[in-house]
Short mmCIF file of C-alpha atoms in Angstrom, two decimals:
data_model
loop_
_atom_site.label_atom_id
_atom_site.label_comp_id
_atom_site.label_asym_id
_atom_site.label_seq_id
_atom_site.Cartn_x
_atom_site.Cartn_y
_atom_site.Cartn_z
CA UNK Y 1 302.96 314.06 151.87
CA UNK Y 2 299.25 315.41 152.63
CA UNK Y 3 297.03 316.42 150.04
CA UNK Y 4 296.83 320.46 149.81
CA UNK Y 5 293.23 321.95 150.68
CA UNK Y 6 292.75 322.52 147.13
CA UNK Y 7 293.24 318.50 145.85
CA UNK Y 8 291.57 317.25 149.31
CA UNK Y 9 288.33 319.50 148.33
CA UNK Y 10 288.77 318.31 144.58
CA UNK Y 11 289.29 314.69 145.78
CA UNK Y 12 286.38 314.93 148.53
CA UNK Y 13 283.95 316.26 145.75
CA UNK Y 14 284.66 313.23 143.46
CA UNK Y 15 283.72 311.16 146.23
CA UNK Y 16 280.62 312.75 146.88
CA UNK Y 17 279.53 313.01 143.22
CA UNK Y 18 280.70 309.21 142.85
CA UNK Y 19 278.38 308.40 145.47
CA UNK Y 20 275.43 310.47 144.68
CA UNK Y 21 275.98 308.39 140.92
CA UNK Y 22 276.08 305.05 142.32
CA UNK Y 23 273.26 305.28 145.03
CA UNK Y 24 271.04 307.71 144.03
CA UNK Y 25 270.17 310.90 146.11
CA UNK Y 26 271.90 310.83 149.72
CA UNK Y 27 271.19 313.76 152.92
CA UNK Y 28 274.60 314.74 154.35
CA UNK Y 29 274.50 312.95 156.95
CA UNK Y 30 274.25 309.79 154.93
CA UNK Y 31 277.05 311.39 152.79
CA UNK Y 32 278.82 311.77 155.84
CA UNK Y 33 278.48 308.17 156.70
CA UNK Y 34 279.47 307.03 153.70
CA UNK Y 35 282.36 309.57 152.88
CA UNK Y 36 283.85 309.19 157.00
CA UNK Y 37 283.94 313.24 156.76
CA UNK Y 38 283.31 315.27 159.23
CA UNK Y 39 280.15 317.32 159.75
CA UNK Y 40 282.08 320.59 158.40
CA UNK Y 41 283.81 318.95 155.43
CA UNK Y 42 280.12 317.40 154.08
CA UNK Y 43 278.57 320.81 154.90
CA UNK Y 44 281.53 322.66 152.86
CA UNK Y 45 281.56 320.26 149.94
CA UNK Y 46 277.49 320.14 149.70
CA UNK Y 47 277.38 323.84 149.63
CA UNK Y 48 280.28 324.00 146.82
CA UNK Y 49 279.09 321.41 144.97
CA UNK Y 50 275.94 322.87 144.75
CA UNK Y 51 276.86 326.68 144.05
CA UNK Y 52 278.67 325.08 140.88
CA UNK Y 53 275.41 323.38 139.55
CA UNK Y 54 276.06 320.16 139.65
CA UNK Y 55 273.75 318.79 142.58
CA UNK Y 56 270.48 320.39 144.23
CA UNK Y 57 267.81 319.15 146.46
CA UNK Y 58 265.75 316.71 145.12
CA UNK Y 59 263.49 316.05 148.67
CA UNK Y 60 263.44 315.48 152.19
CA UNK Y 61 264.81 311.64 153.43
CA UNK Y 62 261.11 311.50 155.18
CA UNK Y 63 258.46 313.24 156.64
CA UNK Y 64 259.11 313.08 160.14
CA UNK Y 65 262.48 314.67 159.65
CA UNK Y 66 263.37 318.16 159.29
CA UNK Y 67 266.47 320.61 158.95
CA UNK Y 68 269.19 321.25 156.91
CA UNK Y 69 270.23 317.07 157.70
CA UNK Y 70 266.58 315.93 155.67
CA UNK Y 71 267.00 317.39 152.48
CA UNK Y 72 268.16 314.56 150.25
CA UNK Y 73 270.74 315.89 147.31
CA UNK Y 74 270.99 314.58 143.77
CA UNK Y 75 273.04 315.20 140.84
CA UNK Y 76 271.27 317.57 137.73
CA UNK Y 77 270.56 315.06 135.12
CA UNK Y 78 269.26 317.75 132.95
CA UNK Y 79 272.93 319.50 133.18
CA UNK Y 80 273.79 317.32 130.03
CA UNK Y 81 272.53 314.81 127.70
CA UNK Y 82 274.22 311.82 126.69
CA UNK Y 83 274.06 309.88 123.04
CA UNK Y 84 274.58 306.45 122.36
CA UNK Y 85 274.85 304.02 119.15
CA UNK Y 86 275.11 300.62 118.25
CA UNK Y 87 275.86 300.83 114.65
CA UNK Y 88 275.70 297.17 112.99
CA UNK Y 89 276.04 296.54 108.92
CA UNK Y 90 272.46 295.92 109.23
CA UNK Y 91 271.09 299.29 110.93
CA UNK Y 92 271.50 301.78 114.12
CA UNK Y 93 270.19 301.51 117.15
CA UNK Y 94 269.88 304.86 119.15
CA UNK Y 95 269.42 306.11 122.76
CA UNK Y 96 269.42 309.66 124.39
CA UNK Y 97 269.62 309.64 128.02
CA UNK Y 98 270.20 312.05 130.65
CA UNK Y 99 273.86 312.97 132.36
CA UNK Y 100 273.55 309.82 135.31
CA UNK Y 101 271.89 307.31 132.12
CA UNK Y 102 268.59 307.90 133.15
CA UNK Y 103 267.08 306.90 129.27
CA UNK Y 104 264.98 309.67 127.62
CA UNK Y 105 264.19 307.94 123.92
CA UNK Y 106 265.41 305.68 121.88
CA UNK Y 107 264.81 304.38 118.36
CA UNK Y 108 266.63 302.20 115.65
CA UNK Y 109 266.26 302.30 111.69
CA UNK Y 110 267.32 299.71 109.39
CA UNK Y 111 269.74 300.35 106.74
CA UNK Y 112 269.66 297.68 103.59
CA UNK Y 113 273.17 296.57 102.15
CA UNK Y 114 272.07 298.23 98.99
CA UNK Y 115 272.04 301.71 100.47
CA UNK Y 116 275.37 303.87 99.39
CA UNK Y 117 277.42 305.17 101.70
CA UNK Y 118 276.11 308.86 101.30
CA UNK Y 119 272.61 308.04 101.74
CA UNK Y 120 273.41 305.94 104.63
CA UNK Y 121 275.15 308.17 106.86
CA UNK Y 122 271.89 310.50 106.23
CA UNK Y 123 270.24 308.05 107.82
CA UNK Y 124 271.62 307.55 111.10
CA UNK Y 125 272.46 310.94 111.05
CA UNK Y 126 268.72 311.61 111.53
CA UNK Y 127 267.87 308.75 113.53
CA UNK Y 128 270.07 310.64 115.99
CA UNK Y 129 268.73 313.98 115.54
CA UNK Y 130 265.04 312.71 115.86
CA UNK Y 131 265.91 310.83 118.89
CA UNK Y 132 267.75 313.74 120.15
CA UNK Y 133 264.78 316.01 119.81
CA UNK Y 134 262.16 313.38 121.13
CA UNK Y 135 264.09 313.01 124.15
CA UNK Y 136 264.40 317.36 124.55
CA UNK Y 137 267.85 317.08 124.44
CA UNK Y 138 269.41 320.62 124.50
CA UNK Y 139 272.53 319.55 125.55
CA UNK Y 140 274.22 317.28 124.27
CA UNK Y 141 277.33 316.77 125.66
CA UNK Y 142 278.54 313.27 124.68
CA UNK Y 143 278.29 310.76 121.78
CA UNK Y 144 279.80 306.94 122.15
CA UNK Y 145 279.43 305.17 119.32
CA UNK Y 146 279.80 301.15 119.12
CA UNK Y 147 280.62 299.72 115.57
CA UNK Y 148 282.60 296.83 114.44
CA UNK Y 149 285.78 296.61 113.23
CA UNK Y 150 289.37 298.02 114.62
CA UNK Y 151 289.73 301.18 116.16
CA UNK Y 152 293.15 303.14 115.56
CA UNK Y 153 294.81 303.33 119.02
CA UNK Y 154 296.76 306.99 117.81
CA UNK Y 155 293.70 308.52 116.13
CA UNK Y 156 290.74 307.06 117.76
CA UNK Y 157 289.09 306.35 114.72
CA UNK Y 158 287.42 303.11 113.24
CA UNK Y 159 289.70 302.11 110.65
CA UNK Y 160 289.17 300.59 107.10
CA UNK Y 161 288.67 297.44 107.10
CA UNK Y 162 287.20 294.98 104.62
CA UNK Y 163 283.91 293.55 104.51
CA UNK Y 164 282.59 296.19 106.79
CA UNK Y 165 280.36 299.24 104.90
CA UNK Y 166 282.13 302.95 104.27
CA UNK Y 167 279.50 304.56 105.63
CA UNK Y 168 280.35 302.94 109.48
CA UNK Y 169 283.92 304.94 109.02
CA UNK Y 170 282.16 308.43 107.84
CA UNK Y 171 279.44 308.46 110.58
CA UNK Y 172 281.47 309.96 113.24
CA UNK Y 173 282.30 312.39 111.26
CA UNK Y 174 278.91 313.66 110.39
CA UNK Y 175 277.67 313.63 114.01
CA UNK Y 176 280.50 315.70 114.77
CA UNK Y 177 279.56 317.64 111.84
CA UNK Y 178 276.21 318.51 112.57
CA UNK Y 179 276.82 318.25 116.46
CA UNK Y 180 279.71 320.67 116.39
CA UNK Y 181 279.35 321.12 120.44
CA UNK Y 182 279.31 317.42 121.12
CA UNK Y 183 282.50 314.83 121.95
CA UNK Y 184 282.20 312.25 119.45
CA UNK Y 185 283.96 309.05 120.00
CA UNK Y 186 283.85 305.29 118.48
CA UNK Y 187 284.92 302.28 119.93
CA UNK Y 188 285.01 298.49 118.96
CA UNK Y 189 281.29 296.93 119.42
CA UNK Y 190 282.54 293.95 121.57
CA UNK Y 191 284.93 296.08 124.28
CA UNK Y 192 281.98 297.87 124.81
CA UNK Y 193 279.71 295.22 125.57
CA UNK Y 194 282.43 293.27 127.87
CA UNK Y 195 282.56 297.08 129.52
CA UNK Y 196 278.43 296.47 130.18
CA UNK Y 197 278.65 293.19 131.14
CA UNK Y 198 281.47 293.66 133.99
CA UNK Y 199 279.38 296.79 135.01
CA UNK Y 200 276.04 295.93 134.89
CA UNK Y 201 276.12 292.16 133.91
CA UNK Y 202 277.58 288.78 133.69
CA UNK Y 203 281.19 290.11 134.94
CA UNK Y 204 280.10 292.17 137.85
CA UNK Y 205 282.62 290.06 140.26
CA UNK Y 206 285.71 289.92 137.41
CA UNK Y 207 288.71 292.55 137.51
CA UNK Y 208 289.76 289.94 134.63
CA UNK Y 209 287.93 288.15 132.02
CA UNK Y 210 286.70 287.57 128.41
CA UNK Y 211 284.08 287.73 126.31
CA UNK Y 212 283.30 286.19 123.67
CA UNK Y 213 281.19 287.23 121.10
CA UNK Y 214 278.38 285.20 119.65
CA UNK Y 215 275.73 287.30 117.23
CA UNK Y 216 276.04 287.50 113.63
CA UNK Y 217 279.51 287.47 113.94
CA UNK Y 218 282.01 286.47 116.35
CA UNK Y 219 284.60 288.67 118.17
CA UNK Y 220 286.28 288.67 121.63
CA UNK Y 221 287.28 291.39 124.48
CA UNK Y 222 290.00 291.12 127.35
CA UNK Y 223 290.05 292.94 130.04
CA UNK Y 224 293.08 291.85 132.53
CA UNK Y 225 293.12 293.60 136.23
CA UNK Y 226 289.96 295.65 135.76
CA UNK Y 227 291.85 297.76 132.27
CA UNK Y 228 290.08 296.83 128.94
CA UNK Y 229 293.39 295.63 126.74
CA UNK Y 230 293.26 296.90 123.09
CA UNK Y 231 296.66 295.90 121.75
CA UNK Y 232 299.23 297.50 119.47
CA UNK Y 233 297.21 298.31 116.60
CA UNK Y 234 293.89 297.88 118.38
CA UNK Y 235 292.77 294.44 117.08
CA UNK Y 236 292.65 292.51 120.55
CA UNK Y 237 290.08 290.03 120.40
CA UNK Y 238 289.54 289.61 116.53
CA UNK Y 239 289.32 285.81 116.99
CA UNK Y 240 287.35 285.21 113.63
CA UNK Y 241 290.45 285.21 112.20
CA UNK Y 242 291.93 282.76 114.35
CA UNK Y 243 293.16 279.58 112.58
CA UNK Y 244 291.17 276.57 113.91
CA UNK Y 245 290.53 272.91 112.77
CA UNK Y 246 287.33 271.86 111.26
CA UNK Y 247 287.54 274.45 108.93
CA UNK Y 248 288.79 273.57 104.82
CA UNK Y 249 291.25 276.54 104.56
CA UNK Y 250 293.13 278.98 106.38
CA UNK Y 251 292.09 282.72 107.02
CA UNK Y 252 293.82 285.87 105.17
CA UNK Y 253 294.42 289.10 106.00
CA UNK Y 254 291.34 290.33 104.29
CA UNK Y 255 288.92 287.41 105.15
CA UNK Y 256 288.27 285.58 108.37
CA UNK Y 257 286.67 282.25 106.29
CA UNK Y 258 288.77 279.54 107.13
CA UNK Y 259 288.87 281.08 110.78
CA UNK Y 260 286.96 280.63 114.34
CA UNK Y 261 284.55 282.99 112.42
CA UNK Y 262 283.84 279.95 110.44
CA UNK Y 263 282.66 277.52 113.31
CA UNK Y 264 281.04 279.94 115.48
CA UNK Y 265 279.23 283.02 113.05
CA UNK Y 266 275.65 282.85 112.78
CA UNK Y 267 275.38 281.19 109.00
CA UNK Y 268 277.40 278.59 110.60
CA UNK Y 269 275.59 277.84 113.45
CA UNK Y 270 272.45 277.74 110.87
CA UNK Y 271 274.08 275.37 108.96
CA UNK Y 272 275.24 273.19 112.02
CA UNK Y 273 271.38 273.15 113.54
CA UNK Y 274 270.08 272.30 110.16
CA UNK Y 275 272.29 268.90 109.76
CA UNK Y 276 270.22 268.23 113.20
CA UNK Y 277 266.69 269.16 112.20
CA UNK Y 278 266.36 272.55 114.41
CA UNK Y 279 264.02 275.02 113.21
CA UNK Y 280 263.21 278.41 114.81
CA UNK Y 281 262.36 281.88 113.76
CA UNK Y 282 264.60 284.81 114.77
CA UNK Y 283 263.58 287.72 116.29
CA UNK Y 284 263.54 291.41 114.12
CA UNK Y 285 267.30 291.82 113.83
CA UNK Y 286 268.08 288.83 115.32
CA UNK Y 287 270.99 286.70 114.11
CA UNK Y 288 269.26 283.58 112.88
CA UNK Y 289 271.40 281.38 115.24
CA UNK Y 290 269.97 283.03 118.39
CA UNK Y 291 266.46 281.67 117.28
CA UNK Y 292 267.58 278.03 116.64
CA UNK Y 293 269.90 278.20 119.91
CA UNK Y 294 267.05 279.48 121.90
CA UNK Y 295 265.01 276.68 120.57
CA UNK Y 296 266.72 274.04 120.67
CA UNK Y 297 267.63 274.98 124.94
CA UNK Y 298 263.98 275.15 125.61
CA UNK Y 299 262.67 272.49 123.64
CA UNK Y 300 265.72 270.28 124.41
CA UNK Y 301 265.37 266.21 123.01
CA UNK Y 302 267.68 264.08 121.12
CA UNK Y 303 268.84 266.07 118.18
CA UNK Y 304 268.61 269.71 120.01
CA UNK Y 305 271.00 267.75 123.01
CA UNK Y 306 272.99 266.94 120.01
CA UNK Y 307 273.19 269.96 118.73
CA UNK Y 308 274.53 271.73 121.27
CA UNK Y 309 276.86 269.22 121.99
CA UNK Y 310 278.11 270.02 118.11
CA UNK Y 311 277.98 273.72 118.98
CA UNK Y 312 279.69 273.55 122.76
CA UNK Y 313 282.31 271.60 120.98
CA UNK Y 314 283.16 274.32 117.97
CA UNK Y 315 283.02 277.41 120.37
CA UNK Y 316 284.93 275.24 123.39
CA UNK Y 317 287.82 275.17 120.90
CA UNK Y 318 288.32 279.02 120.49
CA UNK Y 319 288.02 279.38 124.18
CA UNK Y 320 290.75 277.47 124.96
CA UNK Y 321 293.01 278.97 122.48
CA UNK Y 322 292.00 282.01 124.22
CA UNK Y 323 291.97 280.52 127.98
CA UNK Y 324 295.63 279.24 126.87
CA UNK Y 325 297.33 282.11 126.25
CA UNK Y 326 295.50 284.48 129.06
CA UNK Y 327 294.47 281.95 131.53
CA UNK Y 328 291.53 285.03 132.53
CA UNK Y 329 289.88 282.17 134.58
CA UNK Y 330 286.07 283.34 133.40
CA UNK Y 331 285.02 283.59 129.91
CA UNK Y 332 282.04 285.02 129.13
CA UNK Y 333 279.41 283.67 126.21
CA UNK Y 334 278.39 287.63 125.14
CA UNK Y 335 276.11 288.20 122.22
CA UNK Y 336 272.25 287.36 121.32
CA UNK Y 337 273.87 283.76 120.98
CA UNK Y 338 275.64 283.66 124.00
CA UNK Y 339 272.73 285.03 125.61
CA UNK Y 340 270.16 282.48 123.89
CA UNK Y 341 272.41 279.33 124.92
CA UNK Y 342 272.38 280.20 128.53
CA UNK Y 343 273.59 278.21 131.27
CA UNK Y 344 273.14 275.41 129.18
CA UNK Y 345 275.33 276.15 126.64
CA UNK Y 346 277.75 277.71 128.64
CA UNK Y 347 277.74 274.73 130.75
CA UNK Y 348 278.62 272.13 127.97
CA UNK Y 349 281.52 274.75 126.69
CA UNK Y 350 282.89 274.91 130.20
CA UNK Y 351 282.91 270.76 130.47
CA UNK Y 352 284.84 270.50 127.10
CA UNK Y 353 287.20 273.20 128.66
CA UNK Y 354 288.18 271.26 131.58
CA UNK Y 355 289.18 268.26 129.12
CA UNK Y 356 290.88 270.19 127.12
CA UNK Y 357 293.19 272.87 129.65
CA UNK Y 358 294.78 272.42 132.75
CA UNK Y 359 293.68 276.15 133.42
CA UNK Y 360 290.83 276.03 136.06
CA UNK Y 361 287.88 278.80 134.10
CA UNK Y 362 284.33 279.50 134.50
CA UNK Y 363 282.36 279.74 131.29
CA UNK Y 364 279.20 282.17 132.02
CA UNK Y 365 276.16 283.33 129.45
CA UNK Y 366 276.30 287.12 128.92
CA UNK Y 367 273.31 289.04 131.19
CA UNK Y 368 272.78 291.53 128.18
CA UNK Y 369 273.04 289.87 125.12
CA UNK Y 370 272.93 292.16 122.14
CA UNK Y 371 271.31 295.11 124.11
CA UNK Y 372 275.55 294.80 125.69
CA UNK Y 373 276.74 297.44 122.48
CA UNK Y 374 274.29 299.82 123.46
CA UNK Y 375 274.96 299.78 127.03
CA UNK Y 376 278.34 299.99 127.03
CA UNK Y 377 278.57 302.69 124.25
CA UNK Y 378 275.95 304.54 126.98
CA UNK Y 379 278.29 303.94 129.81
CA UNK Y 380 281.60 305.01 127.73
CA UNK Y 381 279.07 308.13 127.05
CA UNK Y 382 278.33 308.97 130.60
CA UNK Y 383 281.66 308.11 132.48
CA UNK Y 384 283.51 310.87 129.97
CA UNK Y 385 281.01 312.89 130.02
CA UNK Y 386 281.10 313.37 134.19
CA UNK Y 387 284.88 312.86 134.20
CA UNK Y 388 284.39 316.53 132.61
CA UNK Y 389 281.56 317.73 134.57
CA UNK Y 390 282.70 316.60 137.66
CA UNK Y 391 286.46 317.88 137.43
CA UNK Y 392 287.52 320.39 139.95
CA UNK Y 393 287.14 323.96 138.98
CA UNK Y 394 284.36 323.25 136.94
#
C-alpha cells in the first residue's frame, strides 16, 4: 500500500535531516542526489524544513556557482543543547555540546570516597551547571548520563546496588530537579561505550559484537543484529560476577570477588604486573593497570612479554565463556585497559581464543578507551534529542 502524502513528506524529511547529520551541509541538488527525489520533492521538503526551523543556509557550495541550487543547507545546532556525563565512583566528567554534537565545553571534578551523598550530588550538580553556562547553553534539551551499575528496564532508573555510592542513584534526580525543562536519562556505563565504539570506533563494521570492559573495573555489552541487548532485569554483561578458575572462592550476590572481576579489575592486573617487575605511572584518573599495560606494550622484553602472556591468558578465559554462549564473532577489548593493550594484547587474547573455542572471533582493542562513556552518553543525548526535533509536525 503507498505511503499517504502526509507519511511520504514525514518520511522524506527524516531522510533529508539524516543526511544533513551524517554529512554535514548539502545544496539540493546534492540532496537530490543523495535522496533520488525529484527536483520538486527536494524543493518542497527544503522549503518546509526550513519554515519549521530546523535547517537554514549556512553558504554557497562555491564561488563560481549561483542560484537557488548553490546555497548549501545545514541543520540549527543552536536549536538545542545537549548534556552528557560519565559519572564514575571516583568523579564526573562533563560535556555540553550543540544539537548535531558539535562540543561547546567540557569539564570534570573529582569527588573523594569520603564525600556524603548530599554533598556529592552538589557537586556534579554544579559541574553541570558551570559547564552548561560556559558553553551558553540556553537550551538544554537533553541529558544522558553514563554510570555503573544496573539500570531498571520498567523504570529507567539506576538501581541500588552494592558497592556503588548513593549519591550515583540521586543524581538524576537533581538534574531533573534543577533542569526541570530537560529529559534526563541514565544508562549502564559500558552499553554506552559499546554504542560509541560501533558508531564512531572499534565496531564501526559489527551489527553484532561485544565489549568487554577493561578500566578499574570490568563489565561487558552485547549488542546482537545492530539492537543493544539489556536482559530481563537489565544486568546483561555483568561478567565480574562470573564464576571463573584461578580465583580462591566463588562470587555472591552482593560481591563479584571470587569472579572474572577478580582476574581482570585493575588491582588485579597491578598485582599480576608486579609478580613480573612492571612499573608505570598512571595517568590523572587513570586505572593503575592502564599505566603498567601501556608500559609493558611499548617497552616490551622478557618479563613485560610475560606479562601479557599472564594477562591475555586471565581475560582470554572470560571471553570465551562469553564467545561460547553468543558466538558474536568480534569481541572488543573496551576500556583505558583495553585501549592501553592494543593490538598486542588483543592479539595474544584472540590466539588463546582459537585454542580454546571452535567459534571462529576477532578480538579488537577499543578506538576510545575510557573517553567511550562519554561519547556514547553524548550520542544517546543527541539521537533522542533529534528523534524529537526532527518528528513530523514539529
Amino acid at each position: 500500500m503507498p505511503a499517504s502524502p502526509s507519511t511520504a513528506r514525514a518520511i522524506n524529511d527524516r531522510v533529508a535531516l539524516q543526511l544533513l547529520q551524517q554529512e554535514g551541509p548539502l545544496t539540493a541538488g546534492q540532496l537530490k542526489q543523495l535522496t533520488g527525489l525529484s527536483r520538486p520533492t527536494v524543493a518542497d521538503l527544503v522549503e518546509r524544513l526550513t519554515a519549521s526551523g530546523l535547517i537554514t543556509v549556512v553558504g554557497e557550495a562555491g564561488e563560481q556557482r549561483r542560484g537557488p541550487n548553490a546555497k548549501l543547507y545545514g541543520i540549527v545546532t543552536d536549536r538545542a543543547q545537549l548534556a552528557a556525563l560519565d559519572v564514575r565512583t571516583e568523579g564526573v566528567w562533563v560535556v555540553v555540546s550543540d544539537l548535531v554534537g558539535q562540543v561547546l565545553a567540557e569539564a570534570s571534578v573529582p569527588i573523594g570516597d569520603d564525600t556524603g551523598t548530599g554533598p556529592a550530588v552538589e557537586q556534579a550538580v554544579a559541574l553541570v551547571e558551570r559547564v552548561v553556562k560556559e558553553a551558553g547553553a540556553d537550551r538544554l534539551h537533553t541529558v544522558g548520563i553514563g554510570a555503573p551499575g544496573l539500570i531498571d528496564p520498567v523504570t529507567g532508573e539506576l538501581r541500588d546496588s552494592s558497592g556503588l555510592p548513593a549519591w550515583h542513584r540521586r543524581l538524576a534526580t537533581a538534574l531533573q530537579e534543577r533542569l526541570p525543562e530537560a529529559r534526563v536519562s541514565v544508562e549502564n556505563e559500558t552499553n554506552l561505550a559499546a554504542l560509541a565504539e560501533q558508531r564512531d570506533g572499534a565496531a564501526q563494521d559489527r551489527d553484532t559484537f561485544v565489549l568487554l570492559w577493561l578500566g578499574h573495573g570490568t563489565g561487558a555489552a552485547v549488542v546482537l543484529d545492530g539492537t543493544l541487548r539489556r536482559g530481563a532485569s537489565g544486568g546483561t554483561g555483568e561478567i565480574g560476577f562470573l564464576p571463573v578458575p584461578g580465583t580462591a572462592g566463588l562470587p555472591s550476590a552482593t560481591d563479584c570477588e571470587g569472579g572474572f572481576h577478580t582476574l581482570a579489575g585493575s588491582s588485579a592486573i597491578a598485582e599480576l604486573a608486579q609478580g613480573y617487575g612492571v612499573v608505570a605511572e598512571s595517568g590523572p584518573y587513570e586505572p593503575v593497570a592502564a599505566g603498567l599495560v601501556r608500559a609493558a606494550v611499548t617497552g616490551r622484553g622478557t618479563d613485560a612479554d610475560r606479562f601479557l602472556d599472564a594477562l591475555a591468558d586471565r581475560v582470554a578465559v572470560g571471553v570465551a565463556s562469553v564467545v561460547a554462549i553468543l558466538d558474536p564473532g568480534c569481541v572488543v577489548l573496551g576500556g583505558e585497559v583495553g585501549q592501553a593493550g592494543g593490538a598486542e594484547l588483543a592479539g595474544r587474547v584472540e590466539a588463546r581464543l582459537r585454542r580454546m573455542s571452535p567459534l571462529p572471533t576477532e578480538v579488537r582493542a577499543g578506538a576510545l578507551g575510557g573517553g567511550a562513556v562519554l561519547r556514547g552518553a553524548l550520542l544517546t543525548a543527541r539521537d533522542r534529542a533529534q528523534e524529537e526535533l526532527f518528528a513530523p509536525g514539529r
